[in-house]
Coordinates of C-alpha atoms in Angstrom, one line a residue:
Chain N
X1 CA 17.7 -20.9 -5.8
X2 CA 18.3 -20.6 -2.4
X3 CA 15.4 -19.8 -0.1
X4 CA 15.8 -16.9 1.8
X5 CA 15.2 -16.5 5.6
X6 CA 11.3 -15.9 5.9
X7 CA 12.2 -14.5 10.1
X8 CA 13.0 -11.0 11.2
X9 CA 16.8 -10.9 9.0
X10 CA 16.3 -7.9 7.2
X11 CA 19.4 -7.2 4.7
X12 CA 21.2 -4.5 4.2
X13 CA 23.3 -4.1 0.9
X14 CA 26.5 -5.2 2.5
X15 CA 25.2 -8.4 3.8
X16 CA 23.7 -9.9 1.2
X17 CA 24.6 -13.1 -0.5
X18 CA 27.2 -12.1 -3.4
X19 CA 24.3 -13.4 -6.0
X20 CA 21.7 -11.9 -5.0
X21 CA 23.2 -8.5 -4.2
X22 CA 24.5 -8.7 -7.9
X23 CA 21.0 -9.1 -9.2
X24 CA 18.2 -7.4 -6.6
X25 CA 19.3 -4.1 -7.5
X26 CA 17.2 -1.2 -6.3
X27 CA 15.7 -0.4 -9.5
X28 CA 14.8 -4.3 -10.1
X29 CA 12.9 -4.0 -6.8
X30 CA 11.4 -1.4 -8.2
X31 CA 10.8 -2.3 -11.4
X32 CA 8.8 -5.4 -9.4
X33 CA 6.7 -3.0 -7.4
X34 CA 5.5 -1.1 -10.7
X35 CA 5.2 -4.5 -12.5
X36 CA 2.6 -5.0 -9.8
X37 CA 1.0 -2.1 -10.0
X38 CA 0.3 -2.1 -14.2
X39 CA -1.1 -5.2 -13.5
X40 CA -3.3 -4.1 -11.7
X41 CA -4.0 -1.5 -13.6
X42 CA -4.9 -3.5 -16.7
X43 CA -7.4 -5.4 -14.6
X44 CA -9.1 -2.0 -13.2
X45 CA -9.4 -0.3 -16.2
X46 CA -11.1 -3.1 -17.2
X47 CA -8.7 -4.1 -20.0
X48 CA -9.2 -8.2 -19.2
X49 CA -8.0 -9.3 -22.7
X50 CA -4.3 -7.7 -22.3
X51 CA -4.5 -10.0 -18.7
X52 CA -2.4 -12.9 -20.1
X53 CA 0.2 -11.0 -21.6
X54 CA 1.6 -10.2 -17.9
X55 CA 2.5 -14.0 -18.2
X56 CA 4.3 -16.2 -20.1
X57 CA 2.6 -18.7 -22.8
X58 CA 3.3 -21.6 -20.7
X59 CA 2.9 -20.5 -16.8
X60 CA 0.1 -21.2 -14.0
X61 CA -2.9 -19.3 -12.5
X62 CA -4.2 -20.6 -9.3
X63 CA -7.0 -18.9 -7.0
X64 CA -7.2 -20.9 -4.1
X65 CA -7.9 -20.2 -0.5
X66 CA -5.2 -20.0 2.8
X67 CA -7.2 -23.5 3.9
X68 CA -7.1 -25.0 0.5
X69 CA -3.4 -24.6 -0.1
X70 CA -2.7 -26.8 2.3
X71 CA -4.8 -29.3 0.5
X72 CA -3.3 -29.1 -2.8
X73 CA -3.7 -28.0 -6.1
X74 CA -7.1 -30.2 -6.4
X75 CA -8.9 -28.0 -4.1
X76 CA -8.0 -24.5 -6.1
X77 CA -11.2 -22.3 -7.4
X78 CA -9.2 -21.6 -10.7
X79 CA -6.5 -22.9 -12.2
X80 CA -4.9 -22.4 -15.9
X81 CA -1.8 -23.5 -16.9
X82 CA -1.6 -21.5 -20.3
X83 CA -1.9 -18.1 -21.6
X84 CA -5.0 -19.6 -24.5
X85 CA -6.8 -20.7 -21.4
X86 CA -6.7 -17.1 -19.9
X87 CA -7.7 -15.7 -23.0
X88 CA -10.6 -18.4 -23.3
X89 CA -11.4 -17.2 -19.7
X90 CA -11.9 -14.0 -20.8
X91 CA -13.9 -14.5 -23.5
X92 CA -16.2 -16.8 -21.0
X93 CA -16.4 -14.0 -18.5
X94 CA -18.2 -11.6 -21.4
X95 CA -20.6 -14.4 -22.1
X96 CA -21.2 -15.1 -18.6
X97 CA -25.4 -14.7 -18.1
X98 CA -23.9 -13.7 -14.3
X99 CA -21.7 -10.9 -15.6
X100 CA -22.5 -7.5 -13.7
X101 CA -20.4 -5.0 -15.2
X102 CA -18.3 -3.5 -12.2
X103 CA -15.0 -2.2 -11.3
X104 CA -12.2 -2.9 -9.4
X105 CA -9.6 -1.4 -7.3
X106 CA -6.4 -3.4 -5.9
X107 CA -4.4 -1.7 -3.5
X108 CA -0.9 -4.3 -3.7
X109 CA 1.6 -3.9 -0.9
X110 CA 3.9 -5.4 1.1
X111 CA 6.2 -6.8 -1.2
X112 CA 8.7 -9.3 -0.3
X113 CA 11.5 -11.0 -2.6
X114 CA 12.1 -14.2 -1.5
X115 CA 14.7 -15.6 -3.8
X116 CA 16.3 -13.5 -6.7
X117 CA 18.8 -15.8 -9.3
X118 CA 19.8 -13.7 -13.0
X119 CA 16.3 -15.5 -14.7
X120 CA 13.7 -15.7 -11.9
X121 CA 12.1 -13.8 -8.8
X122 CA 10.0 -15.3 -6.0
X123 CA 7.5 -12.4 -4.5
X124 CA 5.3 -12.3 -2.6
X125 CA 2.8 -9.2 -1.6
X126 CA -0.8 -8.6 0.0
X127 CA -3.6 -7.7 -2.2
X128 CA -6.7 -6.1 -1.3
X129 CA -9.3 -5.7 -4.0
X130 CA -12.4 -3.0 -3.5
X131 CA -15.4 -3.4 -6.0
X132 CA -18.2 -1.0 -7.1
X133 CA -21.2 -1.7 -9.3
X134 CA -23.0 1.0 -11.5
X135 CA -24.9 3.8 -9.4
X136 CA -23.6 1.8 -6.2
X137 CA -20.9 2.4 -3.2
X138 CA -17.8 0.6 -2.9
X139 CA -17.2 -2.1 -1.5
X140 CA -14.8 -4.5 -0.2
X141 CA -14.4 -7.6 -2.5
X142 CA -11.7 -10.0 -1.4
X143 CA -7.8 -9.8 0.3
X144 CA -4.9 -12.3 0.4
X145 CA -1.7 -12.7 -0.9
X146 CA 0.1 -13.2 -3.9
X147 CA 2.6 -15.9 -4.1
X148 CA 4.3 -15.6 -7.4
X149 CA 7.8 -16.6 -9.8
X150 CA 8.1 -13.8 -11.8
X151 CA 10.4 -14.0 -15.0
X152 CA 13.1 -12.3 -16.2
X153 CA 13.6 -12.2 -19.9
X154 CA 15.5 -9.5 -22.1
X155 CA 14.5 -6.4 -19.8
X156 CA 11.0 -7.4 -19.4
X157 CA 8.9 -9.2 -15.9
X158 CA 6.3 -12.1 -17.2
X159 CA 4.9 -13.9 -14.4
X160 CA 5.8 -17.6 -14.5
X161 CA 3.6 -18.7 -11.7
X162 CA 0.9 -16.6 -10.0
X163 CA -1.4 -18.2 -6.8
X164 CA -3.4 -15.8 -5.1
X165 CA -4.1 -17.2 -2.2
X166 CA -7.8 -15.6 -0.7
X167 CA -7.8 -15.2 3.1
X168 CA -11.4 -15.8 3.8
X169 CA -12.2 -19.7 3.3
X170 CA -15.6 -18.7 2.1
X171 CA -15.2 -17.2 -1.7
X172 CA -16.9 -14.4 -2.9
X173 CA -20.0 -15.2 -4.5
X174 CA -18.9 -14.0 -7.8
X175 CA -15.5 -14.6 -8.6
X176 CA -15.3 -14.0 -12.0
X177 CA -12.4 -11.7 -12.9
X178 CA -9.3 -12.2 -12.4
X179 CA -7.6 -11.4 -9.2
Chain G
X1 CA 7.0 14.0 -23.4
X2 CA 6.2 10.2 -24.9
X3 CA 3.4 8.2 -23.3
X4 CA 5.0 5.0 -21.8
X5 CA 2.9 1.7 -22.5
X6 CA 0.3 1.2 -20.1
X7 CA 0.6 -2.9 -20.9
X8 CA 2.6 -5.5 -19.5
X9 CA 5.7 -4.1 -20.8
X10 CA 7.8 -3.7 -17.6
X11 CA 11.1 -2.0 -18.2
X12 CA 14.4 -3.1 -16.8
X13 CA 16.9 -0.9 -16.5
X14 CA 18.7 -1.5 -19.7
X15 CA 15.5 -1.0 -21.8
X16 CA 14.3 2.3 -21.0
X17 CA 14.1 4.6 -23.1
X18 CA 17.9 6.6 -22.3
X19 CA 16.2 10.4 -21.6
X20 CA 13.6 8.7 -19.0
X21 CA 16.5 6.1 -17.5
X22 CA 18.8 8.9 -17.0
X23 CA 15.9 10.9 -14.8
X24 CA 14.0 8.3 -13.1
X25 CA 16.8 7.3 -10.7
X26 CA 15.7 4.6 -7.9
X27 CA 16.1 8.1 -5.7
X28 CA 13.2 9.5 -7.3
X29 CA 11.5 7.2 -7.6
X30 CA 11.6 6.5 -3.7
X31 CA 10.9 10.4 -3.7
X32 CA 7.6 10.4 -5.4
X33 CA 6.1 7.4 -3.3
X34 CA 7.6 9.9 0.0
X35 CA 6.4 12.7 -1.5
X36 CA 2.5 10.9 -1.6
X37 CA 3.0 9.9 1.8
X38 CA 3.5 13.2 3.2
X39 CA 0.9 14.9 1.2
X40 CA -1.4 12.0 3.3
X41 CA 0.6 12.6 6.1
X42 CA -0.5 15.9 5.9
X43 CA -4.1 15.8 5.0
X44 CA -4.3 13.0 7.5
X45 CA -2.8 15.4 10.5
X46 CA -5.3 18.2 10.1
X47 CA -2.8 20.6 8.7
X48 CA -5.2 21.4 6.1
X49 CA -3.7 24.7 6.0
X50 CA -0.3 23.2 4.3
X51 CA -2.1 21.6 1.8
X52 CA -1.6 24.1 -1.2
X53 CA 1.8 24.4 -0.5
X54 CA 2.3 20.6 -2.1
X55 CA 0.8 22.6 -5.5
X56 CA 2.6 24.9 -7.3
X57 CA 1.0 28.4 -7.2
X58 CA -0.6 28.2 -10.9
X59 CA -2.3 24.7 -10.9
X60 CA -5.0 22.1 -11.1
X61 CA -6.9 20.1 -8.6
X62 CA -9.8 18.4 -9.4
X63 CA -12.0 16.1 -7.8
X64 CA -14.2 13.7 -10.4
X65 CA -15.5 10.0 -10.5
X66 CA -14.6 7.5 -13.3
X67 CA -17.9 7.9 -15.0
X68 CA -17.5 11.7 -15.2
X69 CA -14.4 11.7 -15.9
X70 CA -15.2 11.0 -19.4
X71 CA -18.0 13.9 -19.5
X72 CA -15.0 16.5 -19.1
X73 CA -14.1 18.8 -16.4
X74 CA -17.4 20.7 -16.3
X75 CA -19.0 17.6 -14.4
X76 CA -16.5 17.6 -11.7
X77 CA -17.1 17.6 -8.0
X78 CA -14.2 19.7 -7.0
X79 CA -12.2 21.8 -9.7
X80 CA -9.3 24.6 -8.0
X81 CA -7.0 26.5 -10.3
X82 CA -4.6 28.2 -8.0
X83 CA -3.4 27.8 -4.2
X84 CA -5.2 31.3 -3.4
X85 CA -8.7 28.8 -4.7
X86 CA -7.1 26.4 -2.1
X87 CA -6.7 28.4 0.6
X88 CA -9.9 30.2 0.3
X89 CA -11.9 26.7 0.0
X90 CA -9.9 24.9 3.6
X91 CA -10.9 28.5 5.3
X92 CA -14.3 27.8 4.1
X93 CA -14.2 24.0 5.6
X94 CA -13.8 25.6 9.0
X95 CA -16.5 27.7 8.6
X96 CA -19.0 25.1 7.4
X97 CA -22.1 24.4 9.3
X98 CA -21.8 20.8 8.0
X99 CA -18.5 20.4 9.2
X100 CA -17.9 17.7 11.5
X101 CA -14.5 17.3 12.8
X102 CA -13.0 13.8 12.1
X103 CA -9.4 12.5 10.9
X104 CA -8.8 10.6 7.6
X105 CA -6.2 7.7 7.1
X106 CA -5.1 7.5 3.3
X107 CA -3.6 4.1 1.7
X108 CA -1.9 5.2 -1.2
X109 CA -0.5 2.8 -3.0
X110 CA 0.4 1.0 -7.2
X111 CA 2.4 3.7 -8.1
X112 CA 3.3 3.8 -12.2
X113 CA 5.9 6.3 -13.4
X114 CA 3.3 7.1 -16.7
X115 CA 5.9 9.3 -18.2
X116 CA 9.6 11.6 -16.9
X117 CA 11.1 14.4 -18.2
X118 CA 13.7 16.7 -16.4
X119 CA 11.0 18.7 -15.3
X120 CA 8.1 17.1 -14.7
X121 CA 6.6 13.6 -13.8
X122 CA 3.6 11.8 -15.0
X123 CA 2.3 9.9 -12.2
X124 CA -0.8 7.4 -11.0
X125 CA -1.2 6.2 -7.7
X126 CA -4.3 4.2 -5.7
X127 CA -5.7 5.5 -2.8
X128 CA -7.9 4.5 0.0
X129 CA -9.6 6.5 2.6
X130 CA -10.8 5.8 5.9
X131 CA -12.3 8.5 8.1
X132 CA -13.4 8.3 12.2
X133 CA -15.0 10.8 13.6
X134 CA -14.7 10.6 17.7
X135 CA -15.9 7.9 19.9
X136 CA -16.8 6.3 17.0
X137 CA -15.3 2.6 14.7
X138 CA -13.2 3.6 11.8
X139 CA -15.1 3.4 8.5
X140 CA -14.3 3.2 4.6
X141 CA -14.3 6.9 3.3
X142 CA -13.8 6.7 0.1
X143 CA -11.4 5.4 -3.1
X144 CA -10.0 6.0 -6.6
X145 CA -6.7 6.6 -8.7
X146 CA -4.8 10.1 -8.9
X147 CA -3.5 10.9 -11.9
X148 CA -1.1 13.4 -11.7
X149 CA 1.7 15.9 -13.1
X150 CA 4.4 16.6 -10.4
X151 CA 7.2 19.5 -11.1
X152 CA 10.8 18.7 -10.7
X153 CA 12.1 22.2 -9.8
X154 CA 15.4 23.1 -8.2
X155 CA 15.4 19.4 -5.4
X156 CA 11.7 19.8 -5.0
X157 CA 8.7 18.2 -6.3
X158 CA 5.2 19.8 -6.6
X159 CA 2.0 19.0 -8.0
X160 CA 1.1 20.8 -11.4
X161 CA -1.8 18.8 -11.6
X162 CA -4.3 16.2 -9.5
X163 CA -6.8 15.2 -10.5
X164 CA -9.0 12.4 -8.3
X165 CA -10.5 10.1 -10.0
X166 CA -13.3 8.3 -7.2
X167 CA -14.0 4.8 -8.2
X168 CA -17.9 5.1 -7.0
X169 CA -20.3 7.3 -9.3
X170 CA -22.0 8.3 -6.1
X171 CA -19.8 10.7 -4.4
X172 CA -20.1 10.3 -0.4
X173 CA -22.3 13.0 1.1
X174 CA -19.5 15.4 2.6
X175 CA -16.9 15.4 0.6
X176 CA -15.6 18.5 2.0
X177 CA -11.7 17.3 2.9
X178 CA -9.3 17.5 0.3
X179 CA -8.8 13.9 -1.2
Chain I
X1 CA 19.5 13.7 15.0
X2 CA 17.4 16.4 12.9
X3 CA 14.1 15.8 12.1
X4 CA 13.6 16.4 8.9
X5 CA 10.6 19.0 8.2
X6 CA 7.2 16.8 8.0
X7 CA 5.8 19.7 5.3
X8 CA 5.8 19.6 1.4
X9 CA 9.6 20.0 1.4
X10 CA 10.6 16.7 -0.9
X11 CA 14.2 15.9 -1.2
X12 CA 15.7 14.8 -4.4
X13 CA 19.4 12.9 -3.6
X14 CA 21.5 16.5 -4.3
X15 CA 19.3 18.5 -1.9
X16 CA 19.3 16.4 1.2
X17 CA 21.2 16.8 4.1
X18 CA 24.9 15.3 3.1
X19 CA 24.3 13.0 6.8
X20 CA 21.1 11.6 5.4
X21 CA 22.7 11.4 1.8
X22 CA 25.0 8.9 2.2
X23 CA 23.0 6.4 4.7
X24 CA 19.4 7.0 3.0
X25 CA 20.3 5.0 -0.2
X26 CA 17.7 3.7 -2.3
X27 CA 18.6 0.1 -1.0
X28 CA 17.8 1.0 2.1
X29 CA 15.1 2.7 1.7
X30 CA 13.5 -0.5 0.2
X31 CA 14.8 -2.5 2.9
X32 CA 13.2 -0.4 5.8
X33 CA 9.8 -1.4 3.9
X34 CA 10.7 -5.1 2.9
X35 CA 11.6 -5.0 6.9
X36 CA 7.8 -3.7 7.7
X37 CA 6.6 -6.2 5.0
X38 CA 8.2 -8.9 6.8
X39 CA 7.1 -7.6 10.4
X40 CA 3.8 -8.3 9.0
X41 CA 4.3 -11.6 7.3
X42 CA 4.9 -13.0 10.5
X43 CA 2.2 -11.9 12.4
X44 CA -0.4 -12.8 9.4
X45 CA 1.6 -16.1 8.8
X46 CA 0.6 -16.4 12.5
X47 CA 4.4 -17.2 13.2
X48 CA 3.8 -14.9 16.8
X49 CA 6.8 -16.7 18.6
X50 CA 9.0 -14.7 16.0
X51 CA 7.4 -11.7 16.5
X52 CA 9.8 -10.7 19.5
X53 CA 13.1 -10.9 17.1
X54 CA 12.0 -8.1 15.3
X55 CA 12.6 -5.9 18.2
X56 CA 15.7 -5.5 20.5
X57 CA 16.6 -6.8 24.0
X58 CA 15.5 -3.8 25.2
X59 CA 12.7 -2.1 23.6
X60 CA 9.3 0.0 23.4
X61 CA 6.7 -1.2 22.0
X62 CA 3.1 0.5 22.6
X63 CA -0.1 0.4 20.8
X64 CA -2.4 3.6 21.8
X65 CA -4.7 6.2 19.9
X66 CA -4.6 9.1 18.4
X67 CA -6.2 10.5 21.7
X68 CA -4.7 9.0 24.5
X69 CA -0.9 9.7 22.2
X70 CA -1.2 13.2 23.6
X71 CA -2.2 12.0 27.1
X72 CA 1.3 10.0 27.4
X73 CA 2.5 6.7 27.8
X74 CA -0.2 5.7 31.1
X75 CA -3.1 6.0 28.7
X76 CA -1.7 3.1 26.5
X77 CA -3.5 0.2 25.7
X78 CA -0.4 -2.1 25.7
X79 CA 3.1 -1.3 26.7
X80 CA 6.1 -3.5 26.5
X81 CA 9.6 -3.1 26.7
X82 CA 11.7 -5.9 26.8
X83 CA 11.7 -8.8 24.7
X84 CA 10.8 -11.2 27.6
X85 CA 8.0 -9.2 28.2
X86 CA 6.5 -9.6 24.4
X87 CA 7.3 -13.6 25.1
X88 CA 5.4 -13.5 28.1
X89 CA 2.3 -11.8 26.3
X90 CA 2.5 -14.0 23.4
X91 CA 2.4 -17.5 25.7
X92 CA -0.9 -15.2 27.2
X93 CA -2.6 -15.3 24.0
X94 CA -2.9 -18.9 23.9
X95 CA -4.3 -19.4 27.6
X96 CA -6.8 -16.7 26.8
X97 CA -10.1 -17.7 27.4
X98 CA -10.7 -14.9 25.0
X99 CA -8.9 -16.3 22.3
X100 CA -10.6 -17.4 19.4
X101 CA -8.1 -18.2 16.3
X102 CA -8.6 -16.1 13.0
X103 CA -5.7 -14.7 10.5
X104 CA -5.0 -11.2 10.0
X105 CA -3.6 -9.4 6.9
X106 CA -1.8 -6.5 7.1
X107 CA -1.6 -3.3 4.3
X108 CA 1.5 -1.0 5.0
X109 CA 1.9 2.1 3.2
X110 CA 2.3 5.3 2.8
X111 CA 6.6 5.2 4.5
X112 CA 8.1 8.4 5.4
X113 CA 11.6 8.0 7.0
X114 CA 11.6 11.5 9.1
X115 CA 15.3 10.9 10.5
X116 CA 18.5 8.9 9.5
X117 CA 21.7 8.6 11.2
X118 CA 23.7 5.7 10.2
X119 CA 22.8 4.1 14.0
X120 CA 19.2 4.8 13.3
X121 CA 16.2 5.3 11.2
X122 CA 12.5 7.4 12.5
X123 CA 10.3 5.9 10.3
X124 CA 6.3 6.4 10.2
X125 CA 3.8 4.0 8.1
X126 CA 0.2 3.7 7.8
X127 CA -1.5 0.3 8.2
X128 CA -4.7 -1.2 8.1
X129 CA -5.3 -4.7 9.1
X130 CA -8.3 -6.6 7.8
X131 CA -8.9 -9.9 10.2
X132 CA -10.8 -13.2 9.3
X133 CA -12.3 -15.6 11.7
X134 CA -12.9 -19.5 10.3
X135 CA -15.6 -20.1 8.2
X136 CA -16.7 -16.2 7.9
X137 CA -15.8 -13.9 5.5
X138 CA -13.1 -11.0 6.1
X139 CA -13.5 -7.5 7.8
X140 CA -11.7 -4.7 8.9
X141 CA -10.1 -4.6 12.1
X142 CA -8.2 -1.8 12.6
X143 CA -5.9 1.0 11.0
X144 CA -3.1 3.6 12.2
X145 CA -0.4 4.6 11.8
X146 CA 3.4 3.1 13.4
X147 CA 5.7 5.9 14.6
X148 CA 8.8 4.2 15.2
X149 CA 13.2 4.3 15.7
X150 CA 14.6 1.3 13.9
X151 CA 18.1 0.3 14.9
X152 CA 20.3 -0.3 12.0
X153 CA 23.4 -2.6 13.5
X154 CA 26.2 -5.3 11.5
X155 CA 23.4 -5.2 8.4
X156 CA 20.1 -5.7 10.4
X157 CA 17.1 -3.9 11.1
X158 CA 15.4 -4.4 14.6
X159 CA 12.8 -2.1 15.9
X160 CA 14.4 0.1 19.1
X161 CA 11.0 1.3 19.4
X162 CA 7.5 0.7 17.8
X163 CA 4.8 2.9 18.7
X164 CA 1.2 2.2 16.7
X165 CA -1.6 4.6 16.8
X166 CA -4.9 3.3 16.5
X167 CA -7.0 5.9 14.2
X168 CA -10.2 5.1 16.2
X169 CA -10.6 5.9 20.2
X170 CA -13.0 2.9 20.4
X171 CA -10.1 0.1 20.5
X172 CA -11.3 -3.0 18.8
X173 CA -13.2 -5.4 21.2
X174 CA -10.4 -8.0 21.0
X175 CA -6.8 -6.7 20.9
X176 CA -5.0 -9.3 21.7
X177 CA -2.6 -10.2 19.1
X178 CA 0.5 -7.8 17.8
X179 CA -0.4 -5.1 15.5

């Protein structure tokens, strides 16, 4: 799939390559913002056990950190490779003794396609994530950027791959649900 | 008007249900994420005073947080049932002795498309507000979800309903700007 | 070109201006805010020698406040307009004694495209930037809103003009990289 141009070429319609032009139609890239945004919907409402069915049974979850990237795989603060291991997350975040019961707000934007074929999307988008205990303000939790490969399968999006890359090289000090 | 599943079920164009895919054009879509920006656009250049007319004249705005939300409308913070209830409540900002002038920036972003008919939209959005009052830093105002019903009538679109839902269960102490 | 009306007055494709109609597709609609998204990509990527191809040759670029905007262009805090001028400021940044390295990350919303010809686009967008240094965790840095006239020639988007107003009369201590 071929990469496209990260610079300042913006496409319009006509200029497209053929493929991609067939398949990045503007609902699609629609369809990708709103995928987005139910996502993180489930998370904020707090709905963390229908998390792994935004992905497909065998895909990847990385948190890591802009620094850590670089370094590889072996320096990510989570990593799963399967939808079971999400679900066994899940189930370890509600036994967690540090478990403060809080909620989230993600505001996701800037999204960029990178590569569009007729089975697969590469996106990419900022996130920024507010939190707020019980009886407390808000306040901010953690920002970054999603670099994802986003299935498509018989009208539905699944991610394939998500890394949410953190930009502060220092973690929060919880970082228990999922980004 | 059916509910559309708030899971991971992202819809394609070929899967929608046809009565919603033959409404929710990639136009309108575009139209409703315009149509938030220039209600902020609005709110955020001090023309207060063209605020109602984003309502339609027999309507609902209310202002709540998550936790109340629950508890019903009689615990909201702000509840307006017509544009003559809006009008009368921005003359009454100006003539507040708490009132301290200041400008708001709004983030609205995650739209989801909750539901379409021909004539109306249901609609949820995120927002994010700074304020900065002069000679001073920009701070964090406030944050939540709408959750809204927006009138399709004759190339127009309107809210018949708004209601904001503020993530924090302590509302900050002047909330006297329309959200 | 018109300006379109900045009130509640939301255009559904068979009430717009037939002009605006046939440029303002949804495709490009999306494209003018993959084009922001990618504006920003750069700059948080840190990629600052490509910043400048996102303009034209000749070109306005000017980063005020809300305040001084009303005062006219000799109360801006930066003002550029050629390309070899942005070049010259971005070689500055790294003899700055000033200078200390940290990554920004950019949130644009809120897009309301007030004019279209098929030459040009007036487009307007909130942002908010959060900034982190090394080894500390992230904060806000600044917020505003762009007002600006993209050029739209041979299937590219290049900024003719770029004006970003800073919410807060109290610039940020350090503005010294692109907003």
């Amino acid at each position: 799939m071929p990469e496209r141009p990260r610079g300042p070429v913006s496409y319009i319609a006509g200029t497209a390559p053929a493929a991609e032009k067939t398949v990045l139609t503007a609902e699609l890239r629609l369809d990708v913002q709103e995928f987005y945004a139910r996502y993180a919907e489930c998370l904020d409402g707090g709905r963390l056990q229908q998390w792994p069915e935004f992905f497909l049974d065998s895909c990847i979850y990385r948190v890591t950190t802009r620094r850590n990237l670089r370094l590889g795989p072996g320096e990510d603060i989570v990593s799963l490779s399967t939808r079971t291991a999400m679900f066994d997350r899940i189930v370890a975040i509600g036994q967690s003794e540090d478990y403060e019961p809080h909620v989230q707000r993600h505001t996701i934007s800037n999204f960029r396609i990178q590569a569009a074929s007729g089975e697969e999307l590469r996106a990419q988008a900022n996130f920024q994530i507010l939190r707020t205990f019980p009886d407390k303000r808000t306040e901010y939790f953690v920002s970054g950027a999603y670099s994802d490969r986003i299935a498509l399968t018989s009208g539905r999006l699944n991610f394939r791959e998500k890394i949410c890359v953190l930009d502060s090289d220092i973690p929060p000090d919880a970082l228990i649900y999922p980004i």
